[in-house]
XYZ file of C-alpha atoms in Angstrom:
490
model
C 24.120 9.117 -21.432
C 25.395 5.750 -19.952
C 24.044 2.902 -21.005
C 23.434 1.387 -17.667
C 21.778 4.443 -16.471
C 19.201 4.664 -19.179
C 18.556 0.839 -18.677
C 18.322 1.916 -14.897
C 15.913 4.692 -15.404
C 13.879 2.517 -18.006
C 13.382 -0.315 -15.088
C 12.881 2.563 -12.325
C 10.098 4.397 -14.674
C 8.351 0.637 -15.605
C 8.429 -0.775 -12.160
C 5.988 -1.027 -9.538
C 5.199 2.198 -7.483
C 1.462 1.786 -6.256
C 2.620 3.511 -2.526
C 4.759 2.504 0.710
C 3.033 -0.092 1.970
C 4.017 -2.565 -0.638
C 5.960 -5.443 -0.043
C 8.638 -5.590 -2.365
C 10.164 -9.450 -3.717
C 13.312 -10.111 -6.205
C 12.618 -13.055 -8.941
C 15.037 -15.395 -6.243
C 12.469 -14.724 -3.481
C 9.680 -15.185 -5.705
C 11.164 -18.646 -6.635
C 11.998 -19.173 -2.683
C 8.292 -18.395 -1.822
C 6.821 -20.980 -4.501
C 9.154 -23.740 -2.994
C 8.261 -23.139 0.501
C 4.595 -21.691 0.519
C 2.817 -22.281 -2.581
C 0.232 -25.184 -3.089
C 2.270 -26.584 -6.255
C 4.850 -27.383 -3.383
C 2.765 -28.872 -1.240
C 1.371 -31.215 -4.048
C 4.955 -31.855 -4.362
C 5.638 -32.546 -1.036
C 2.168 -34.957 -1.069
C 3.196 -37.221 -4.450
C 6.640 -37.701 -2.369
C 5.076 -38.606 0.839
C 2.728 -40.877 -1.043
C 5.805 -43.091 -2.258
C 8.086 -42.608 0.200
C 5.365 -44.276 2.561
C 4.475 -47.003 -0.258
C 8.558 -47.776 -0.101
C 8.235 -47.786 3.528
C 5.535 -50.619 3.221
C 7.948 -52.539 0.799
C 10.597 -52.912 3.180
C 8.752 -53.651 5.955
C 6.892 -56.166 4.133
C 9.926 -58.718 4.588
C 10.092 -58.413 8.288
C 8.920 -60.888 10.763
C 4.936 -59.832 11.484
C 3.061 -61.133 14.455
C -0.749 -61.556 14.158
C -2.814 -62.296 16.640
C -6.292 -64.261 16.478
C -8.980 -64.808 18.618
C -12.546 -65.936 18.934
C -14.042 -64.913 22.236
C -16.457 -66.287 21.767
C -18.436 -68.072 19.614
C -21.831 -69.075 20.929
C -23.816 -71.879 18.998
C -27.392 -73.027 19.852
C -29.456 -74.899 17.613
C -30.091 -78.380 15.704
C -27.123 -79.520 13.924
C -26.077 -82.200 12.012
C -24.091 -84.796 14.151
C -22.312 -87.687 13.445
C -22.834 -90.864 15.806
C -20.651 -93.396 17.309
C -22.265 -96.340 14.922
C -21.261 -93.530 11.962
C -24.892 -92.839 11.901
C -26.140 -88.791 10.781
C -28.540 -87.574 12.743
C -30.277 -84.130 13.503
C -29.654 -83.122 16.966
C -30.205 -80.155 19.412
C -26.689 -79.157 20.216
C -25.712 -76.048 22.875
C -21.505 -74.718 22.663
C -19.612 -71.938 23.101
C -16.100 -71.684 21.485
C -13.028 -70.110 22.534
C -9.777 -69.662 20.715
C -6.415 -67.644 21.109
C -3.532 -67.883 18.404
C -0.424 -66.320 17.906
C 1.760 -66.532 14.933
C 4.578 -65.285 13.617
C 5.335 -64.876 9.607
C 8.524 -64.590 7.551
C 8.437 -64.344 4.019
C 11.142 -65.286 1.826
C 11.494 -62.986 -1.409
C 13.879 -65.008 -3.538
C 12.262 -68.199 -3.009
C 8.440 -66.468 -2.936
C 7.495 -68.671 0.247
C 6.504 -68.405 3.631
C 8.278 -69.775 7.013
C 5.380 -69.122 9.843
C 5.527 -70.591 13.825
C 2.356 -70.332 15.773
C 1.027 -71.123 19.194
C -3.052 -72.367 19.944
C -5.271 -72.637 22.858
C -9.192 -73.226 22.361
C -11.644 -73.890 24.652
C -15.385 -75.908 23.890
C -17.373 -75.476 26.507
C -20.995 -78.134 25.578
C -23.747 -76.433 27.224
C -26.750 -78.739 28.464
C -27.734 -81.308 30.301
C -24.405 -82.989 29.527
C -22.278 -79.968 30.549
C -18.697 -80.612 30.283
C -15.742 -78.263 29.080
C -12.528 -79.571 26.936
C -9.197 -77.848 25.891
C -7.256 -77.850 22.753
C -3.774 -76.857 22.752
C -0.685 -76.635 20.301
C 1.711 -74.707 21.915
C 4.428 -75.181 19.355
C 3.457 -75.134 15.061
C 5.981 -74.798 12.575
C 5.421 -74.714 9.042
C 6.744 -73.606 5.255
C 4.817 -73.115 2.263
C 6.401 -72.999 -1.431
C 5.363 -72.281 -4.690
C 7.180 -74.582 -7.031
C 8.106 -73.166 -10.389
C 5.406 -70.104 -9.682
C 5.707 -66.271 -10.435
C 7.962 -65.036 -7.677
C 6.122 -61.344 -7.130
C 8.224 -61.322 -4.064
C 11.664 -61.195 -6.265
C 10.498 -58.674 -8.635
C 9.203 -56.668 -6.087
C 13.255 -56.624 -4.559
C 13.985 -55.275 -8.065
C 11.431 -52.879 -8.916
C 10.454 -51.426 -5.594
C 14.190 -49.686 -4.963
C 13.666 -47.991 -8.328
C 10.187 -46.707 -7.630
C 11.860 -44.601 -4.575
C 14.659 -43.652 -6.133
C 13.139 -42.347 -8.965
C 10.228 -40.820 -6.529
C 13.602 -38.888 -5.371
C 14.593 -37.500 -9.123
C 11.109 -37.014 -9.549
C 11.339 -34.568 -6.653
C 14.128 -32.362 -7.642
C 12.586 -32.049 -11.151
C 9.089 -31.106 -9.946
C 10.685 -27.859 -7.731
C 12.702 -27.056 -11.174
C 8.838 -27.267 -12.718
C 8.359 -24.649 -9.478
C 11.004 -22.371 -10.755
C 10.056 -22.481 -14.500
C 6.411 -21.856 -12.952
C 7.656 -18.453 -10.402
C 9.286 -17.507 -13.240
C 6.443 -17.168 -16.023
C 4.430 -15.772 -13.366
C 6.906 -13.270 -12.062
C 7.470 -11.719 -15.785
C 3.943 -11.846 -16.709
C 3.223 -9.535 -13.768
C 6.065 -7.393 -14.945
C 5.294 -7.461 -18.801
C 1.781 -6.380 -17.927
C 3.169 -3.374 -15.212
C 5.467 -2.544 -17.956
C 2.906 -2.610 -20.472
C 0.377 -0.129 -17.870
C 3.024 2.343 -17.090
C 3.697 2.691 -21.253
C 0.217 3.148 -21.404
C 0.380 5.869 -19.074
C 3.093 7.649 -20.589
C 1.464 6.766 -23.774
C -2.037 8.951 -22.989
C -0.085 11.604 -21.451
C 2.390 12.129 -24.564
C -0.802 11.870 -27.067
C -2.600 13.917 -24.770
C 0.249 16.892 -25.215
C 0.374 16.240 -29.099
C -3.386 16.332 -29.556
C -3.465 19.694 -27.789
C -0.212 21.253 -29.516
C -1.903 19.639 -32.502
C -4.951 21.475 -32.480
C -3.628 24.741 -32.243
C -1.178 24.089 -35.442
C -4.219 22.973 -36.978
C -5.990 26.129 -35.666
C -2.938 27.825 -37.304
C -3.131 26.059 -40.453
C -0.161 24.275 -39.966
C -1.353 20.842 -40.207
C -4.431 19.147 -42.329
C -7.308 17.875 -40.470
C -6.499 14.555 -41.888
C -3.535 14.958 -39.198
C -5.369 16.036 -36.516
C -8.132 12.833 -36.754
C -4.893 10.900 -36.776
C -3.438 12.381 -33.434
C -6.654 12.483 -32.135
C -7.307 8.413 -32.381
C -4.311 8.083 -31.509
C -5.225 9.220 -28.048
C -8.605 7.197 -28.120
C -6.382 4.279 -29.050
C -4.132 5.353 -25.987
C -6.860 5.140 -23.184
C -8.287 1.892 -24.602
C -5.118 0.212 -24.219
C -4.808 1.948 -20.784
C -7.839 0.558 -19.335
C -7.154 -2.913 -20.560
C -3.640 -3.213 -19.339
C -4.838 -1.667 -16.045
C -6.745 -4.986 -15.707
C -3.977 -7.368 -16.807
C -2.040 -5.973 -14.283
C -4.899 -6.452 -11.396
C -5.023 -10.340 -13.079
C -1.350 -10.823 -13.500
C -0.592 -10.074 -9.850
C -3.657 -11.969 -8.459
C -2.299 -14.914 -10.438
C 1.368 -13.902 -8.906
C -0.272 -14.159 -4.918
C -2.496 -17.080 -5.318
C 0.886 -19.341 -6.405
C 2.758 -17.985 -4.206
C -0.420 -18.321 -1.555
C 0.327 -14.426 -0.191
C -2.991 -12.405 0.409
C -5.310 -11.429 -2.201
C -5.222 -8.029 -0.717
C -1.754 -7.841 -0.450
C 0.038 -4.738 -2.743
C 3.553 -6.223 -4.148
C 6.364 -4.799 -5.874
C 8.844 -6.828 -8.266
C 12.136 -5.858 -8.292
C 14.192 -6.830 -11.556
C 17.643 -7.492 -11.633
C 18.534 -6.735 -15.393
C 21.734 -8.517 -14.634
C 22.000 -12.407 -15.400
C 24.192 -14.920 -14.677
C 27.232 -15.478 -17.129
C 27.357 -18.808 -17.709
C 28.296 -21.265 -20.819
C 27.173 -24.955 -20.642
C 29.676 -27.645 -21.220
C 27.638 -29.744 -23.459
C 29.273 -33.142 -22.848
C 29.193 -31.899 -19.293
C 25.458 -31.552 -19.054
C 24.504 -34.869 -20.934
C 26.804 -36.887 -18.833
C 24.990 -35.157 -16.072
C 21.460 -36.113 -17.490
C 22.350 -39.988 -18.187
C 23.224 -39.872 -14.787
C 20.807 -38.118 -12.339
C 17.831 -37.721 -14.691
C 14.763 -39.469 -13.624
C 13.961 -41.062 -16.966
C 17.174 -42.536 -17.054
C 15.575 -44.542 -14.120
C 12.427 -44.948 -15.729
C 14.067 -46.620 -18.542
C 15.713 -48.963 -16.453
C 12.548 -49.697 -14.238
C 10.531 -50.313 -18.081
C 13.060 -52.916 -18.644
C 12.210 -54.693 -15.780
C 8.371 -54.461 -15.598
C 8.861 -55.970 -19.330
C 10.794 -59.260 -18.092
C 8.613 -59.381 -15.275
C 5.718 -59.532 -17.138
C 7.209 -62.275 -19.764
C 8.210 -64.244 -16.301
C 4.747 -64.136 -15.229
C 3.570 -65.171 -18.668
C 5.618 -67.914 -18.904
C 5.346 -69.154 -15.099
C 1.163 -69.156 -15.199
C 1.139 -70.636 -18.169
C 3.588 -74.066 -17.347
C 4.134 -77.011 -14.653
C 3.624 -75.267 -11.259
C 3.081 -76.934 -7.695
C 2.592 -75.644 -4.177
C 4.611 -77.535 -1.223
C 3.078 -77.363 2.217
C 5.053 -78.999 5.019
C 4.408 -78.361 8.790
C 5.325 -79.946 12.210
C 3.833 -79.930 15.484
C 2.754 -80.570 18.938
C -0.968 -80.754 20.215
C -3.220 -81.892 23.268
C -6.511 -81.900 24.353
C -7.624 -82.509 28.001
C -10.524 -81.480 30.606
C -8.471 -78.342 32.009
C -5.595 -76.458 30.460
C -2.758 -78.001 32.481
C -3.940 -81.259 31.006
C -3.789 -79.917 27.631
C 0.186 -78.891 27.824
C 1.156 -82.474 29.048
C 2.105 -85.697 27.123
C 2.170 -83.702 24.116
C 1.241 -85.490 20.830
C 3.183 -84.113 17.116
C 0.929 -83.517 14.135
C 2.777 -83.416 10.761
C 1.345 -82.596 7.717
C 2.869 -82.608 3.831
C 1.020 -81.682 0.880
C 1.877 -81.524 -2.529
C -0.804 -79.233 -5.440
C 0.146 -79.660 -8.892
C -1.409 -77.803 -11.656
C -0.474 -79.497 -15.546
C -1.464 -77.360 -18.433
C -2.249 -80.522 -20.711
C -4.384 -78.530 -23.710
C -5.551 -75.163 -24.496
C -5.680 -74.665 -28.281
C -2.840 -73.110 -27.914
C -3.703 -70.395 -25.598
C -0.680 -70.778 -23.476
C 1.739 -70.695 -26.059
C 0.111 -67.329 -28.300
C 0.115 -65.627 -24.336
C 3.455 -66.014 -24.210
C 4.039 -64.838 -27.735
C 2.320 -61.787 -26.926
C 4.333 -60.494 -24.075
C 7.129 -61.843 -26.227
C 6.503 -58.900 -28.725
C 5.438 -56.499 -26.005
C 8.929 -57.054 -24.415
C 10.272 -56.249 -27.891
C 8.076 -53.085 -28.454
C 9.351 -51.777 -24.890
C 12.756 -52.128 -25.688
C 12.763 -50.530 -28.912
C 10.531 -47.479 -27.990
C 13.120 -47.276 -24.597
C 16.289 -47.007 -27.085
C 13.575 -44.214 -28.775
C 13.443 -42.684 -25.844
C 16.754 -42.331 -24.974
C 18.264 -40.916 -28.072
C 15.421 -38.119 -28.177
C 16.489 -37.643 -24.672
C 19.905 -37.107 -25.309
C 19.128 -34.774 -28.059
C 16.513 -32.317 -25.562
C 19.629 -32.147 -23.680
C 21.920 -31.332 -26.297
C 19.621 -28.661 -27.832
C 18.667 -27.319 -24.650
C 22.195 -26.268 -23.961
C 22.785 -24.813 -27.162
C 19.786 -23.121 -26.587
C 21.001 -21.235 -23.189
C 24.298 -20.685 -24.575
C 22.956 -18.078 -26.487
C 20.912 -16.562 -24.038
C 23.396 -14.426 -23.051
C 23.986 -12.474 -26.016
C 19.956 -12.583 -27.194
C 19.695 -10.813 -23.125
C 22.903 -8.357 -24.139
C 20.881 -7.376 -27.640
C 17.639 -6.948 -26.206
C 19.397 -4.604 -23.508
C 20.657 -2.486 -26.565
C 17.597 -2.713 -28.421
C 15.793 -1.234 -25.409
C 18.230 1.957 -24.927
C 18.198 2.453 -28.597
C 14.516 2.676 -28.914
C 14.610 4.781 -26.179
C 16.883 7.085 -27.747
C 14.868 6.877 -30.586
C 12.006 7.494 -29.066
C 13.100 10.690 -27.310
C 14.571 12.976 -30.669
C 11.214 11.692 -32.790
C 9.383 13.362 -30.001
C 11.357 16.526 -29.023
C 11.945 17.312 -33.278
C 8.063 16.319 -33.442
C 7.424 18.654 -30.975
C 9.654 21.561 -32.611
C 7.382 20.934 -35.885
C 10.711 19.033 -37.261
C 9.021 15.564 -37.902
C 5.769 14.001 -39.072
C 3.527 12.169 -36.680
C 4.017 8.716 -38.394
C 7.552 8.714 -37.457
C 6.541 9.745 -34.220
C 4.226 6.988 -34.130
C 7.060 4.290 -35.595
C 9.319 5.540 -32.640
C 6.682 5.273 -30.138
C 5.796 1.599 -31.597
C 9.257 0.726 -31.746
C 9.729 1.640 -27.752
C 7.026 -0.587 -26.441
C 8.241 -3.501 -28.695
C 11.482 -3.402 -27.252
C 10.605 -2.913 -23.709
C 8.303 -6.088 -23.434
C 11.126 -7.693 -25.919
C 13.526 -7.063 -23.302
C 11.569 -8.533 -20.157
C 10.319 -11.605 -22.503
C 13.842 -12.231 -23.065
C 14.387 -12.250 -19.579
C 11.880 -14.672 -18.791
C 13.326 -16.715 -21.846
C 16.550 -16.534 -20.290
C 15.184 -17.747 -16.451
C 13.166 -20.048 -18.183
C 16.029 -21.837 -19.828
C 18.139 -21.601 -16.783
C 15.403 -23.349 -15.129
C 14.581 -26.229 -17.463
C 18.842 -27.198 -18.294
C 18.941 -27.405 -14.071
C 15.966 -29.856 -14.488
C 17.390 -32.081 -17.648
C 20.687 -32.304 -15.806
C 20.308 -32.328 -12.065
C 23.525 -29.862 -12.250
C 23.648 -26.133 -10.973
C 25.939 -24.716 -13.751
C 26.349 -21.419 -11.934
C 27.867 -23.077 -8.943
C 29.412 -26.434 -10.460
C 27.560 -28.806 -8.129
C 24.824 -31.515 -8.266
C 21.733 -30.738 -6.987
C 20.940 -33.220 -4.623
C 17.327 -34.784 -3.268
C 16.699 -33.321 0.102
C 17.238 -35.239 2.783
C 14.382 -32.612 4.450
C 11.887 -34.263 2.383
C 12.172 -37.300 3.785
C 8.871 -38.185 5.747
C 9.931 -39.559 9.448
């Protein structure tokens, strides 16, 4: 018999065939399923979104913002402490109402870590009394810088650190729908293994159902020792056990199948297998030249680097000479009525200069600084670690596919031999030609090599799967795999 048709009729007699109304899905729609429906993807999706939006923020954050502040108003009634004209204190009754409307605009500047800001004023006082009067403040033009002097720049490393977040969100991305695949895929062949496993079963209690009964009338004959019969006999009991168990691994398998793949709990499916794979032989330089440059630890690596100086920088800055410059210029008036105010304008400058001096610490300073010294160290050396046991997961990896292939080709023939097998031990067993133990070894030998088979499959996907994840590289069509632009949040 051909080979292909035995494998054929092998798949045909273990697949699913619970009635019509089943929907039936290959292991590619499976996979196309868990990247468009299934929670996992949504999760996806969501830890995307999350820092695609915090990039979003980043860039942003060094735009122009205008803020608006008002006070409208602000009622006070009470004794308060007033000053007199002979610069006397005194405890008076005082009645006001304050108004106030500002605008201002903010730039920050990321490589020098300051702020350039122009703002507008007006502000009413309105004193409430006996002695009612009304007054206006107004400073319709305000510019003004402030500087850190020899300060940690966050804005700078932010520039640096924030573009490698987001791209490495992006890597991230394509990885985590590989981790989808790998996912679909042990699901898909669990469900199968434990269909293939119930429809053995089947055949199983209906073959040691025929023995037992041909059995007990050779043992009625006195062909066969009772010892023999017992043996046929539990053999059957054995049979139905495993029958009812696998019956519920499949009802499991398949509920664990839908609830991934978020289809109906109710819903009957049927897996189709495709017993033919994909021939393809990974060029090993190929696929770690690939991995150095798409992978997202590659990125990682870089982004370690840079938190590492960062924090040294930040040591090193809070723990020296720093100042803070404040310069600003002006123009301000205050009259009766608001035309008043925005005449015969008067300017208002102001400079100020903070110093901070580390003088002595007991050597605080100095050991801080030390510390990230070595942590900077300890980063770099676990990062050159890293990337040498990264290049060797990519290295065995593709050795490891590159003989999927043949393990899928031998568990193929391991299958239709066993079969084979299978078949004479029972036809010369049934002809009184053979003893039951070889029966037995044949039947054994069958069921190994079926679930071999579909484990080797899912070995095979698996791998497939996990060498598209190190490298970022779809070997069966020679192309990249590329972030999708679809993911992008507008």
């Amino acid at each position: 018999m051909n080979n292909k048709l035995i494998i054929s009729i092998l798949i045909g007699m273990l697949s699913f065939s619970i009635g019509y109304t089943q929907t039936k899905y290959s292991l590619k729609e499976v996979i196309a399923i868990a990247h468009s429906e299934s929670i996992s993807a949504k999760q996806v999706q969501n830890s995307f979104e999350n820092r695609y939006w915090r990039y979003f923020s980043y860039k942003r954050s060094f735009l122009p913002s205008l803020t608006f502040n008002g006070t409208l108003p602000a009622l006070n009634i009470g004794i308060s402490e007033v000053t007199l004209p002979d610069g006397t204190v005194d405890f008076i009754r005082t009645s006001n109402a304050n108004y106030s409307a500002a605008l201002q605009v903010n730039q920050p500047i990321r490589w020098t870590g300051g702020d350039v800001f122009i703002s507008g004023d007006l502000a009413r006082l309105d004193i409430l009394g006996a002695n009612n009067r009304t007054s206006y403040r107004a400073s319709p033009f305000y510019i003004g810088y402030r500087q850190p002097i020899m300060k940690f720049n966050n804005y700078k490393w932010q520039t640096k650190l924030e573009p490698l977040e987001f791209e490495e969100a992006k890597k991230l991305s394509v990885e985590q729908k590989e981790d989808l695949s790998m996912e679909a895929v042990r699901l898909f062949f669990d469900a199968v293994n434990s269909k293939s496993r119930y429809e053995i079963a089947k055949i199983n209690v209906a073959n040691s159902d025929t023995l037992f009964k041909i059995s007990k009338g050779r043992y009625n004959l006195g062909k066969i020792a009772e010892s023999e019969l017992l043996q046929i006999e539990l053999t059957l009991l054995n049979a139905e056990r495993t029958l009812a168990q696998s019956e519920l691994d499949v009802l499991i398998s398949n509920q664990r199948l839908k609830t991934f793949l978020g289809l109906s709990p109710m819903e009957d499916i049927e897996l189709a297998i495709d017993e033919n794979v994909p021939a393809i032989n990974i060029d090993i330089p190929l696929a770690v030249k690939m991995a150095k440059e798409h992978r997202s630890e590659i990125v990682n690596f870089e982004k370690s680097l840079l938190e590492s100086q960062r924090e040294l920088d930040r040591a090193k800055k809070n723990n020296s000479f720093n100042a803070d410059l404040f310069v600003s210029y002006g123009v301000t008036q205050t009259a009766p009525n608001i035309e008043g105010s925005l005449t015969n304008l008067l300017d208002q400058e102001t400079v100020n200069l903070g110093i901070t001096v580390p003088v002595f610490n007991w050597g605080m300073n100095k050991a801080r600084v030390k510390q990230q010294m070595a942590n900077s160290e300890l980063i770099n050396l676990q990062i050159e670690q890293n990337k040498i046991n990264f290049e060797r997961e990519v290295f065995i990896q593709a050795k490891q596919f590159n003989l999927m292939n043949k393990q899928v080709e031998i568990a193929q023939k391991s299958m239709i031999v066993a079969e084979k097998r299978y078949v004479v031990a029972k036809q010369r067993f049934l002809i009184g030609k053979s003893d039951i133990l070889t029966f037995n070894n044949s039947l054994t030998d069958r069921n190994q090599a079926v679930n071999s088979y579909y484990q080797t499959l899912m070995q095979f996907w698996t791998s497939y799967y996990q060498i598209r994840k190190l490298t970022h590289y779809d070997f069966d069509k020679g192309k990249v795999i590329e972030f999708s632009e679809g993911d992008l949040v507008k």
